Short mmCIF file of C-alpha atoms in Angstrom, two decimals:
data_model
loop_
_atom_site.label_atom_id
_atom_site.label_comp_id
_atom_site.label_asym_id
_atom_site.label_seq_id
_atom_site.Cartn_x
_atom_site.Cartn_y
_atom_site.Cartn_z
CA UNK A 1 42.89 -2.53 6.93
CA UNK A 2 40.05 -1.23 4.68
CA UNK A 3 40.94 0.63 1.52
CA UNK A 4 38.61 3.37 0.85
CA UNK A 5 38.45 4.49 -2.91
CA UNK A 6 36.92 7.24 -4.97
CA UNK A 7 33.64 5.98 -6.46
CA UNK A 8 34.14 7.49 -9.70
CA UNK A 9 37.59 6.30 -10.88
CA UNK A 10 38.66 3.72 -8.05
CA UNK A 11 41.56 5.82 -7.25
CA UNK A 12 42.66 5.17 -3.39
CA UNK A 13 41.55 7.73 -0.93
CA UNK A 14 43.00 6.05 2.37
CA UNK A 15 43.26 2.97 4.48
CA UNK A 16 41.74 2.60 7.78
CA UNK A 17 41.90 0.20 10.44
CA UNK A 18 38.96 -2.21 10.76
CA UNK A 19 37.49 -3.52 14.29
CA UNK A 20 37.76 -7.19 15.28
CA UNK A 21 35.46 -9.22 17.61
CA UNK A 22 37.52 -7.92 20.72
CA UNK A 23 36.96 -4.39 19.87
CA UNK A 24 33.36 -4.93 19.24
CA UNK A 25 33.09 -6.43 23.01
CA UNK A 26 34.95 -3.55 24.47
CA UNK A 27 32.54 -1.08 22.69
CA UNK A 28 29.64 -2.92 23.88
CA UNK A 29 30.81 -3.17 27.37
CA UNK A 30 31.47 0.66 27.35
CA UNK A 31 28.15 1.27 26.08
CA UNK A 32 26.32 -0.82 28.46
CA UNK A 33 28.23 0.38 31.46
CA UNK A 34 27.55 4.03 30.70
CA UNK A 35 23.90 3.52 30.20
CA UNK A 36 23.72 1.28 33.63
CA UNK A 37 25.01 4.42 35.50
CA UNK A 38 21.97 6.42 35.57
CA UNK A 39 23.76 9.22 37.90
CA UNK A 40 26.04 9.69 34.98
CA UNK A 41 23.43 10.26 32.25
CA UNK A 42 23.42 13.51 30.70
CA UNK A 43 20.85 15.90 31.32
CA UNK A 44 18.57 17.22 28.45
CA UNK A 45 20.23 20.68 28.55
CA UNK A 46 23.70 19.15 28.40
CA UNK A 47 22.33 16.93 25.37
CA UNK A 48 21.01 19.96 23.54
CA UNK A 49 24.41 21.90 24.21
CA UNK A 50 26.44 19.07 22.57
CA UNK A 51 24.05 19.12 19.54
CA UNK A 52 23.98 22.77 18.97
CA UNK A 53 28.02 22.67 19.20
CA UNK A 54 28.18 19.81 16.70
CA UNK A 55 25.95 21.57 14.32
CA UNK A 56 28.39 24.36 14.41
CA UNK A 57 31.38 22.53 14.06
CA UNK A 58 29.80 20.80 10.91
CA UNK A 59 28.84 24.29 9.59
CA UNK A 60 32.64 24.99 9.82
CA UNK A 61 33.48 21.99 7.67
CA UNK A 62 30.68 22.05 5.45
CA UNK A 63 32.48 22.24 2.08
CA UNK A 64 35.04 19.39 3.19
CA UNK A 65 32.19 17.18 4.32
CA UNK A 66 30.43 17.70 0.85
CA UNK A 67 33.42 17.00 -1.05
CA UNK A 68 34.15 13.81 1.06
CA UNK A 69 30.57 12.52 0.21
CA UNK A 70 31.27 13.28 -3.28
CA UNK A 71 34.56 11.56 -3.27
CA UNK A 72 33.74 8.30 -1.37
CA UNK A 73 30.07 7.93 -2.42
CA UNK A 74 29.86 9.27 -5.79
CA UNK A 75 27.10 11.87 -5.15
CA UNK A 76 27.36 14.97 -7.53
CA UNK A 77 28.85 17.74 -5.71
CA UNK A 78 25.72 20.06 -5.84
CA UNK A 79 23.84 17.32 -4.22
CA UNK A 80 26.57 16.37 -1.61
CA UNK A 81 26.52 19.99 -0.62
CA UNK A 82 22.60 19.85 0.06
CA UNK A 83 23.35 16.42 1.97
CA UNK A 84 25.58 18.31 4.13
CA UNK A 85 23.32 21.16 4.80
CA UNK A 86 20.60 18.72 5.53
CA UNK A 87 22.94 16.78 7.96
CA UNK A 88 23.38 20.13 10.01
CA UNK A 89 19.90 21.09 10.08
CA UNK A 90 19.23 17.39 11.21
CA UNK A 91 21.28 17.83 14.29
CA UNK A 92 19.73 21.02 15.04
CA UNK A 93 16.36 19.31 14.35
CA UNK A 94 17.23 16.71 17.15
CA UNK A 95 17.88 19.21 19.82
CA UNK A 96 14.79 21.34 18.70
CA UNK A 97 12.61 18.29 19.23
CA UNK A 98 13.62 17.92 22.93
CA UNK A 99 11.70 21.10 23.85
CA UNK A 100 8.33 19.16 23.42
CA UNK A 101 9.69 15.71 23.96
CA UNK A 102 7.58 14.95 27.00
CA UNK A 103 5.22 12.19 28.67
CA UNK A 104 1.35 12.39 29.24
CA UNK A 105 -1.07 12.52 31.93
CA UNK A 106 -2.93 9.37 32.13
CA UNK A 107 -6.75 9.86 33.15
CA UNK A 108 -7.40 8.59 36.75
CA UNK A 109 -10.79 8.71 38.76
CA UNK A 110 -12.81 7.22 35.87
CA UNK A 111 -13.74 4.27 38.13
CA UNK A 112 -14.14 3.78 41.72
CA UNK A 113 -10.88 1.76 41.86
CA UNK A 114 -9.04 4.78 40.41
CA UNK A 115 -10.14 7.45 42.67
CA UNK A 116 -7.57 9.70 44.26
CA UNK A 117 -4.79 8.90 42.18
CA UNK A 118 -2.66 10.99 39.61
CA UNK A 119 -0.63 9.08 36.96
CA UNK A 120 1.75 10.28 34.13
CA UNK A 121 4.37 8.90 32.04
CA UNK A 122 8.11 10.03 31.27
CA UNK A 123 10.11 9.12 28.58
CA UNK A 124 13.55 7.26 29.45
CA UNK A 125 16.17 6.17 26.61
CA UNK A 126 15.83 2.55 25.68
CA UNK A 127 19.39 1.41 26.02
CA UNK A 128 22.08 0.59 23.92
CA UNK A 129 21.72 1.46 19.94
CA UNK A 130 23.20 -0.54 17.10
CA UNK A 131 22.86 1.51 14.15
CA UNK A 132 24.12 -0.10 10.80
CA UNK A 133 24.00 2.50 7.95
CA UNK A 134 24.16 2.47 4.02
CA UNK A 135 26.51 3.98 1.55
CA UNK A 136 24.09 6.41 -0.43
CA UNK A 137 23.83 9.25 2.05
CA UNK A 138 27.01 8.62 3.99
CA UNK A 139 26.65 11.70 6.09
CA UNK A 140 22.84 12.24 6.44
CA UNK A 141 22.04 8.94 7.27
CA UNK A 142 24.49 8.56 10.01
CA UNK A 143 22.92 11.85 11.58
CA UNK A 144 19.37 10.21 11.22
CA UNK A 145 20.74 7.32 13.29
CA UNK A 146 22.94 8.94 15.80
CA UNK A 147 21.64 12.50 16.36
CA UNK A 148 18.25 11.08 17.82
CA UNK A 149 20.30 8.49 20.15
CA UNK A 150 22.25 11.63 21.57
CA UNK A 151 19.12 13.43 22.08
CA UNK A 152 17.24 10.99 23.93
CA UNK A 153 20.46 9.85 25.86
CA UNK A 154 21.21 6.39 24.43
CA UNK A 155 24.62 5.30 23.92
CA UNK A 156 25.06 4.31 20.08
CA UNK A 157 27.51 2.04 18.18
CA UNK A 158 27.39 2.94 14.62
CA UNK A 159 28.60 0.82 11.65
CA UNK A 160 29.11 2.87 8.33
CA UNK A 161 28.91 1.17 4.98
CA UNK A 162 32.52 -0.44 4.27
CA UNK A 163 32.42 1.76 0.98
CA UNK A 164 31.80 4.98 2.80
CA UNK A 165 33.30 4.95 6.10
CA UNK A 166 34.97 8.25 6.13
CA UNK A 167 31.83 10.65 6.51
CA UNK A 168 30.79 8.61 9.57
CA UNK A 169 34.21 8.78 11.03
CA UNK A 170 34.52 12.49 10.58
CA UNK A 171 31.09 12.95 12.16
CA UNK A 172 31.82 11.06 15.21
CA UNK A 173 35.07 12.80 15.69
CA UNK A 174 33.10 16.01 15.50
CA UNK A 175 30.59 14.56 18.14
CA UNK A 176 33.56 13.66 20.55
CA UNK A 177 34.72 17.54 20.07
CA UNK A 178 31.34 18.97 20.96
CA UNK A 179 31.63 17.25 24.33
CA UNK A 180 30.02 13.80 24.24
CA UNK A 181 32.21 11.13 25.92
CA UNK A 182 33.41 8.30 23.89
CA UNK A 183 31.36 5.62 25.35
CA UNK A 184 28.12 7.47 24.26
CA UNK A 185 29.00 7.33 20.63
CA UNK A 186 31.53 4.65 19.10
CA UNK A 187 31.89 3.68 15.70
CA UNK A 188 32.44 -0.02 14.49
CA UNK A 189 34.24 -0.12 11.17
CA UNK A 190 34.12 -3.69 9.55
CA UNK A 191 33.53 -5.30 6.10
CA UNK A 192 32.93 -8.49 8.03
CA UNK A 193 29.18 -9.46 7.78
CA UNK A 194 29.36 -11.86 10.64
CA UNK A 195 30.85 -9.25 12.86
CA UNK A 196 28.00 -6.74 11.78
CA UNK A 197 25.40 -9.39 12.73
CA UNK A 198 26.95 -9.96 15.94
CA UNK A 199 26.60 -6.38 16.93
CA UNK A 200 22.81 -6.34 15.88
CA UNK A 201 21.98 -9.25 17.41
CA UNK A 202 23.92 -8.90 20.72
CA UNK A 203 21.72 -9.24 24.05
CA UNK A 204 23.13 -5.90 25.49
CA UNK A 205 21.58 -3.94 22.22
CA UNK A 206 17.99 -2.66 22.98
CA UNK A 207 17.43 -1.07 19.56
CA UNK A 208 18.54 -2.05 15.96
CA UNK A 209 18.67 0.85 13.44
CA UNK A 210 19.30 -0.51 9.85
CA UNK A 211 19.47 0.96 6.52
CA UNK A 212 20.26 -1.26 3.66
CA UNK A 213 18.98 -4.36 1.68
CA UNK A 214 15.71 -6.02 2.57
CA UNK A 215 17.40 -9.43 2.70
CA UNK A 216 19.93 -8.58 5.10
CA UNK A 217 17.43 -6.28 7.41
CA UNK A 218 14.84 -8.89 7.60
CA UNK A 219 17.45 -11.54 8.46
CA UNK A 220 18.96 -9.54 11.07
CA UNK A 221 15.35 -8.73 12.42
CA UNK A 222 14.51 -12.40 12.71
CA UNK A 223 17.79 -12.76 14.84
CA UNK A 224 17.35 -10.01 17.45
CA UNK A 225 17.64 -11.05 21.09
CA UNK A 226 14.32 -11.04 22.81
CA UNK A 227 12.90 -7.65 23.70
CA UNK A 228 15.25 -5.83 21.12
CA UNK A 229 13.16 -3.22 19.15
CA UNK A 230 14.09 -2.29 15.66
CA UNK A 231 13.66 0.10 12.77
CA UNK A 232 14.49 -1.12 9.15
CA UNK A 233 14.63 1.20 5.92
CA UNK A 234 15.17 -0.96 2.75
CA UNK A 235 13.86 0.10 -0.71
CA UNK A 236 11.65 -0.48 -3.64
CA UNK A 237 10.69 0.29 -7.07
CA UNK A 238 8.61 3.44 -6.72
CA UNK A 239 5.78 4.07 -9.32
CA UNK A 240 4.84 7.52 -10.63
CA UNK A 241 1.48 8.06 -12.40
CA UNK A 242 1.32 10.66 -15.00
CA UNK A 243 -2.38 11.20 -15.74
CA UNK A 244 -3.44 12.77 -19.26
CA UNK A 245 -4.52 16.03 -17.21
CA UNK A 246 -0.66 16.77 -16.27
CA UNK A 247 0.91 19.60 -17.26
CA UNK A 248 3.99 18.12 -18.87
CA UNK A 249 6.05 21.37 -18.93
CA UNK A 250 6.02 20.87 -15.03
CA UNK A 251 6.29 17.17 -14.89
CA UNK A 252 9.53 16.14 -16.62
CA UNK A 253 11.91 18.04 -14.35
CA UNK A 254 10.51 16.38 -11.07
CA UNK A 255 10.23 12.91 -12.88
CA UNK A 256 13.94 13.18 -14.04
CA UNK A 257 14.95 14.36 -10.55
CA UNK A 258 13.36 11.52 -8.80
CA UNK A 259 14.55 8.98 -11.08
CA UNK A 260 18.43 10.02 -11.62
CA UNK A 261 19.25 11.83 -8.29
CA UNK A 262 22.52 10.18 -6.99
CA UNK A 263 22.17 8.06 -10.18
CA UNK A 264 19.17 6.20 -8.85
CA UNK A 265 20.82 4.98 -5.81
CA UNK A 266 17.76 6.21 -3.38
CA UNK A 267 15.33 3.81 -1.65
CA UNK A 268 12.31 5.95 -3.05
CA UNK A 269 13.97 6.51 -6.56
CA UNK A 270 11.18 7.02 -9.41
CA UNK A 271 11.72 3.70 -11.30
CA UNK A 272 8.20 2.61 -12.79
CA UNK A 273 6.52 5.42 -14.64
CA UNK A 274 2.76 4.86 -15.87
CA UNK A 275 1.74 7.25 -18.40
CA UNK A 276 -1.76 7.84 -20.07
CA UNK A 277 -1.82 6.37 -23.30
CA UNK A 278 -3.31 9.71 -24.85
CA UNK A 279 0.21 11.64 -23.98
CA UNK A 280 2.76 8.95 -23.85
CA UNK A 281 4.46 9.75 -27.02
CA UNK A 282 4.72 13.46 -26.23
CA UNK A 283 5.87 12.50 -22.55
CA UNK A 284 8.51 10.06 -23.79
CA UNK A 285 10.01 12.67 -26.38
CA UNK A 286 10.59 15.26 -23.57
CA UNK A 287 11.60 12.75 -21.04
CA UNK A 288 14.53 11.51 -23.39
CA UNK A 289 15.44 15.02 -24.51
CA UNK A 290 15.87 16.04 -20.79
CA UNK A 291 17.83 12.81 -19.88
CA UNK A 292 20.00 13.11 -23.03
CA UNK A 293 21.13 16.58 -21.57
CA UNK A 294 22.09 15.27 -17.97
CA UNK A 295 25.63 15.79 -17.32
CA UNK A 296 27.09 12.53 -16.31
CA UNK A 297 30.74 12.89 -14.90
CA UNK A 298 32.97 12.99 -12.06
CA UNK A 299 30.89 13.99 -9.06
CA UNK A 300 33.61 16.42 -7.70
CA UNK A 301 32.91 18.81 -10.51
CA UNK A 302 30.26 21.57 -9.90
CA UNK A 303 28.11 21.01 -12.74
CA UNK A 304 27.97 17.35 -12.53
CA UNK A 305 24.18 16.02 -12.33
CA UNK A 306 24.68 12.10 -12.35
CA UNK A 307 27.70 10.41 -11.15
CA UNK A 308 28.92 6.81 -10.46
CA UNK A 309 27.44 3.71 -9.09
CA UNK A 310 29.05 2.60 -5.87
CA UNK A 311 30.92 -0.31 -7.13
CA UNK A 312 31.89 -1.77 -10.66
CA UNK A 313 29.57 -4.89 -9.94
CA UNK A 314 26.48 -2.75 -9.22
CA UNK A 315 27.22 -1.12 -12.78
CA UNK A 316 27.61 -4.44 -14.21
CA UNK A 317 24.33 -5.66 -12.59
CA UNK A 318 22.09 -2.67 -14.00
CA UNK A 319 23.91 -2.85 -17.46
CA UNK A 320 22.65 -6.68 -17.41
CA UNK A 321 19.23 -5.69 -16.28
CA UNK A 322 18.81 -3.35 -19.33
CA UNK A 323 19.99 -5.70 -21.62
CA UNK A 324 17.46 -8.59 -20.41
CA UNK A 325 14.51 -6.03 -20.57
CA UNK A 326 15.65 -5.22 -24.00
CA UNK A 327 15.93 -9.02 -24.76
CA UNK A 328 12.44 -9.28 -23.44
CA UNK A 329 10.98 -6.99 -25.73
CA UNK A 330 11.59 -3.49 -24.17
CA UNK A 331 12.55 -0.51 -26.10
CA UNK A 332 15.94 1.45 -24.87
CA UNK A 333 15.04 4.94 -25.93
CA UNK A 334 18.32 6.37 -24.52
CA UNK A 335 21.36 5.53 -22.57
CA UNK A 336 22.70 2.32 -20.98
CA UNK A 337 26.13 2.82 -22.43
CA UNK A 338 29.09 2.18 -20.12
CA UNK A 339 30.79 5.28 -19.43
CA UNK A 340 33.46 3.86 -17.22
CA UNK A 341 33.98 0.95 -14.68
CA UNK A 342 31.11 2.50 -12.24
CA UNK A 343 29.43 4.81 -14.61
CA UNK A 344 26.57 4.04 -16.91
CA UNK A 345 24.72 6.63 -19.15
CA UNK A 346 21.32 7.42 -17.77
CA UNK A 347 18.83 5.23 -19.61
CA UNK A 348 15.23 5.17 -20.41
CA UNK A 349 13.21 1.77 -21.17
CA UNK A 350 9.80 1.86 -22.97
CA UNK A 351 7.30 -0.91 -22.03
CA UNK A 352 9.35 -3.74 -20.43
CA UNK A 353 7.66 -7.06 -19.66
CA UNK A 354 5.70 -7.26 -16.55
CA UNK A 355 8.08 -9.97 -15.12
CA UNK A 356 11.45 -8.07 -16.14
CA UNK A 357 13.58 -7.34 -13.30
CA UNK A 358 13.29 -3.61 -14.01
CA UNK A 359 9.41 -4.21 -13.49
CA UNK A 360 9.74 -6.03 -10.35
CA UNK A 361 12.96 -5.39 -8.42
CA UNK A 362 14.61 -2.22 -7.15
CA UNK A 363 17.21 -1.37 -9.69
CA UNK A 364 19.28 1.23 -7.70
CA UNK A 365 20.55 2.58 -10.70
CA UNK A 366 20.09 5.29 -13.23
CA UNK A 367 17.27 3.67 -15.23
CA UNK A 368 13.69 4.37 -15.47
CA UNK A 369 10.82 2.26 -17.27
CA UNK A 370 7.90 4.03 -18.84
CA UNK A 371 4.61 1.89 -19.32
CA UNK A 372 1.48 3.20 -21.19
CA UNK A 373 -2.01 2.72 -19.67
CA UNK A 374 -5.54 3.60 -20.43
CA UNK A 375 -7.64 3.16 -17.16
CA UNK A 376 -6.20 4.94 -13.89
CA UNK A 377 -7.37 1.93 -11.56
CA UNK A 378 -5.41 -0.33 -13.78
CA UNK A 379 -2.21 1.77 -13.57
CA UNK A 380 -2.75 1.76 -9.74
CA UNK A 381 -3.08 -1.78 -9.58
CA UNK A 382 0.05 -2.18 -11.47
CA UNK A 383 1.83 0.24 -9.14
CA UNK A 384 0.76 -1.90 -6.14
CA UNK A 385 1.68 -4.93 -7.40
CA UNK A 386 5.02 -5.57 -5.81
CA UNK A 387 5.77 -6.93 -2.40
CA UNK A 388 7.84 -3.76 -1.71
CA UNK A 389 5.74 -0.24 -0.85
CA UNK A 390 7.39 2.80 -0.13
CA UNK A 391 6.78 6.43 -1.68
CA UNK A 392 4.88 6.99 -4.76
CA UNK A 393 3.74 10.18 -7.09
CA UNK A 394 0.55 11.01 -9.21
CA UNK A 395 1.15 13.85 -11.56
CA UNK A 396 -2.40 15.46 -12.44
CA UNK A 397 -4.31 18.95 -12.87
CA UNK A 398 -7.14 17.01 -12.51
CA UNK A 399 -8.02 17.02 -8.46
CA UNK A 400 -10.47 14.29 -8.69
CA UNK A 401 -7.69 11.86 -10.58
CA UNK A 402 -4.90 13.03 -7.89
CA UNK A 403 -7.10 12.41 -4.93
CA UNK A 404 -8.48 9.14 -6.26
CA UNK A 405 -4.65 7.96 -6.91
CA UNK A 406 -3.48 9.15 -3.66
CA UNK A 407 -6.08 7.28 -1.70
CA UNK A 408 -5.53 4.13 -3.53
CA UNK A 409 -1.83 4.04 -4.12
CA UNK A 410 -0.16 1.48 -1.80
CA UNK A 411 2.41 3.58 -0.15
CA UNK A 412 3.43 5.31 3.27
CA UNK A 413 3.46 8.62 1.25
CA UNK A 414 1.86 9.83 -2.05
CA UNK A 415 3.50 12.85 -3.60
CA UNK A 416 1.09 15.02 -5.83
CA UNK A 417 2.86 16.53 -8.59
CA UNK A 418 6.03 16.00 -6.75
CA UNK A 419 8.81 13.08 -7.30
CA UNK A 420 8.95 9.81 -5.40
CA UNK A 421 12.31 10.91 -3.97
CA UNK A 422 10.84 13.94 -2.04
CA UNK A 423 11.96 14.00 1.61
CA UNK A 424 12.38 16.37 4.41
CA UNK A 425 14.22 15.20 7.48
CA UNK A 426 11.33 15.82 9.96
CA UNK A 427 8.54 14.04 8.06
CA UNK A 428 7.76 10.53 8.68
CA UNK A 429 9.64 8.23 6.31
CA UNK A 430 8.60 4.32 6.17
CA UNK A 431 8.59 1.41 3.96
CA UNK A 432 5.54 -0.89 3.82
CA UNK A 433 5.64 -4.73 3.54
CA UNK A 434 8.93 -5.85 2.54
CA UNK A 435 10.21 -2.18 2.18
CA UNK A 436 10.64 -1.67 5.98
CA UNK A 437 9.55 -1.76 9.42
CA UNK A 438 8.90 1.42 11.73
CA UNK A 439 8.96 4.82 10.81
CA UNK A 440 12.05 6.88 10.10
CA UNK A 441 12.52 10.90 10.34
CA UNK A 442 14.25 12.38 13.31
CA UNK A 443 11.40 13.18 15.59
CA UNK A 444 9.85 9.58 14.97
CA UNK A 445 13.31 8.19 15.48
CA UNK A 446 13.73 9.87 18.92
CA UNK A 447 10.28 8.27 20.02
CA UNK A 448 11.53 4.78 18.91
CA UNK A 449 14.38 5.17 20.91
CA UNK A 450 12.49 5.78 24.12
CA UNK A 451 10.14 3.92 26.35
CA UNK A 452 7.51 5.33 28.51
CA UNK A 453 7.40 4.76 31.97
CA UNK A 454 4.14 5.22 33.87
CA UNK A 455 4.36 6.76 37.62
CA UNK A 456 1.27 6.65 39.61
CA UNK A 457 0.71 8.66 42.71
CA UNK A 458 -2.16 7.75 45.23
CA UNK A 459 -3.37 10.59 47.47
CA UNK A 460 -4.53 10.33 50.94
#
């Protein structure tokens, strides 16, 4: 049995049964069997109808789903409501995408050998999908992995994070209620890493969707069966540069949102903030004042802005990183105090050492570090110095500075005057280097979960 607790106070919510190796084998067999039966594949209009009904069912349970996110995952209720709304829209997005989800014509007649021929491609589902998800968006991440599979006609087996399985189980139950037969969408609940690896690396799996740590993701990637494709979404230590031309009256709110949203437990959370020396003191005073006003409390309350970390050991780790940074010469401008077993007061560190953990690794906690700079290119070089690269920000009113930074920051997306954590569910979302592999975002995932088949006709 798996005990599910509230992230904030560790109060038990429920216990659920876990799956064993025999259950995994049954699920893989069922998924492979329905995929091999081409006559049984659901038509696009049937898949659209299922997704539309699913979205309607989710809409009817929106408040319940949001509270469940807040309880099991610790995300503050206002943000959990936003996540539930995004998840509903994501299901619609997958259905909408099918209207334009098509192959292409391949030019013929460009050589004598290609005369009197017509060729085009069609898109086919790639096969069985294994989806391994993360705790920090326990509903919306599941939607990003499962809804595209439903849309394109791939059977999917989804493993939620062991700390937040309830949102996934509820979502898959709604998928069934919406009319999708069970073998096309199954859950696999386990806290056994060996069994999770067995799911990911099984030869019947054609595509692995993994959201989680780089260490685990790249390890699984190296063990995939021949021909299995993958998409990996890891994290990084997202940089933001604040130029002296920035309007500080409009900078602090997005910086704070980017750094402390979901207690910093987001793969693109703002972590390293490079501020021009001419404005560092003013910026720091404003930032600290705003951070000290953040309401850190029970995430199920309507006015909570920052909630807990997912586990006590994560709070231990983040607190240790703060202490190590201070011991190495950083100034703790505010925060860092332990408020509960899983909750830390949001912290701001000033000028940590270049080799401090907070400067080099993903903190995944409610901490940002501020560094002063004189030369823009020097700040860009520091921002680009890590083996991880995901999203980045530049705050500037000087268009030349903004565009120079946008051009030179090593990131898959650069936000100008917006936080590093900005995302819409239909935009491309991808880590570079150690931060990931492939491109997320519902339309992009749908493309990854299909393969093109060319059909050529020779005319008399």
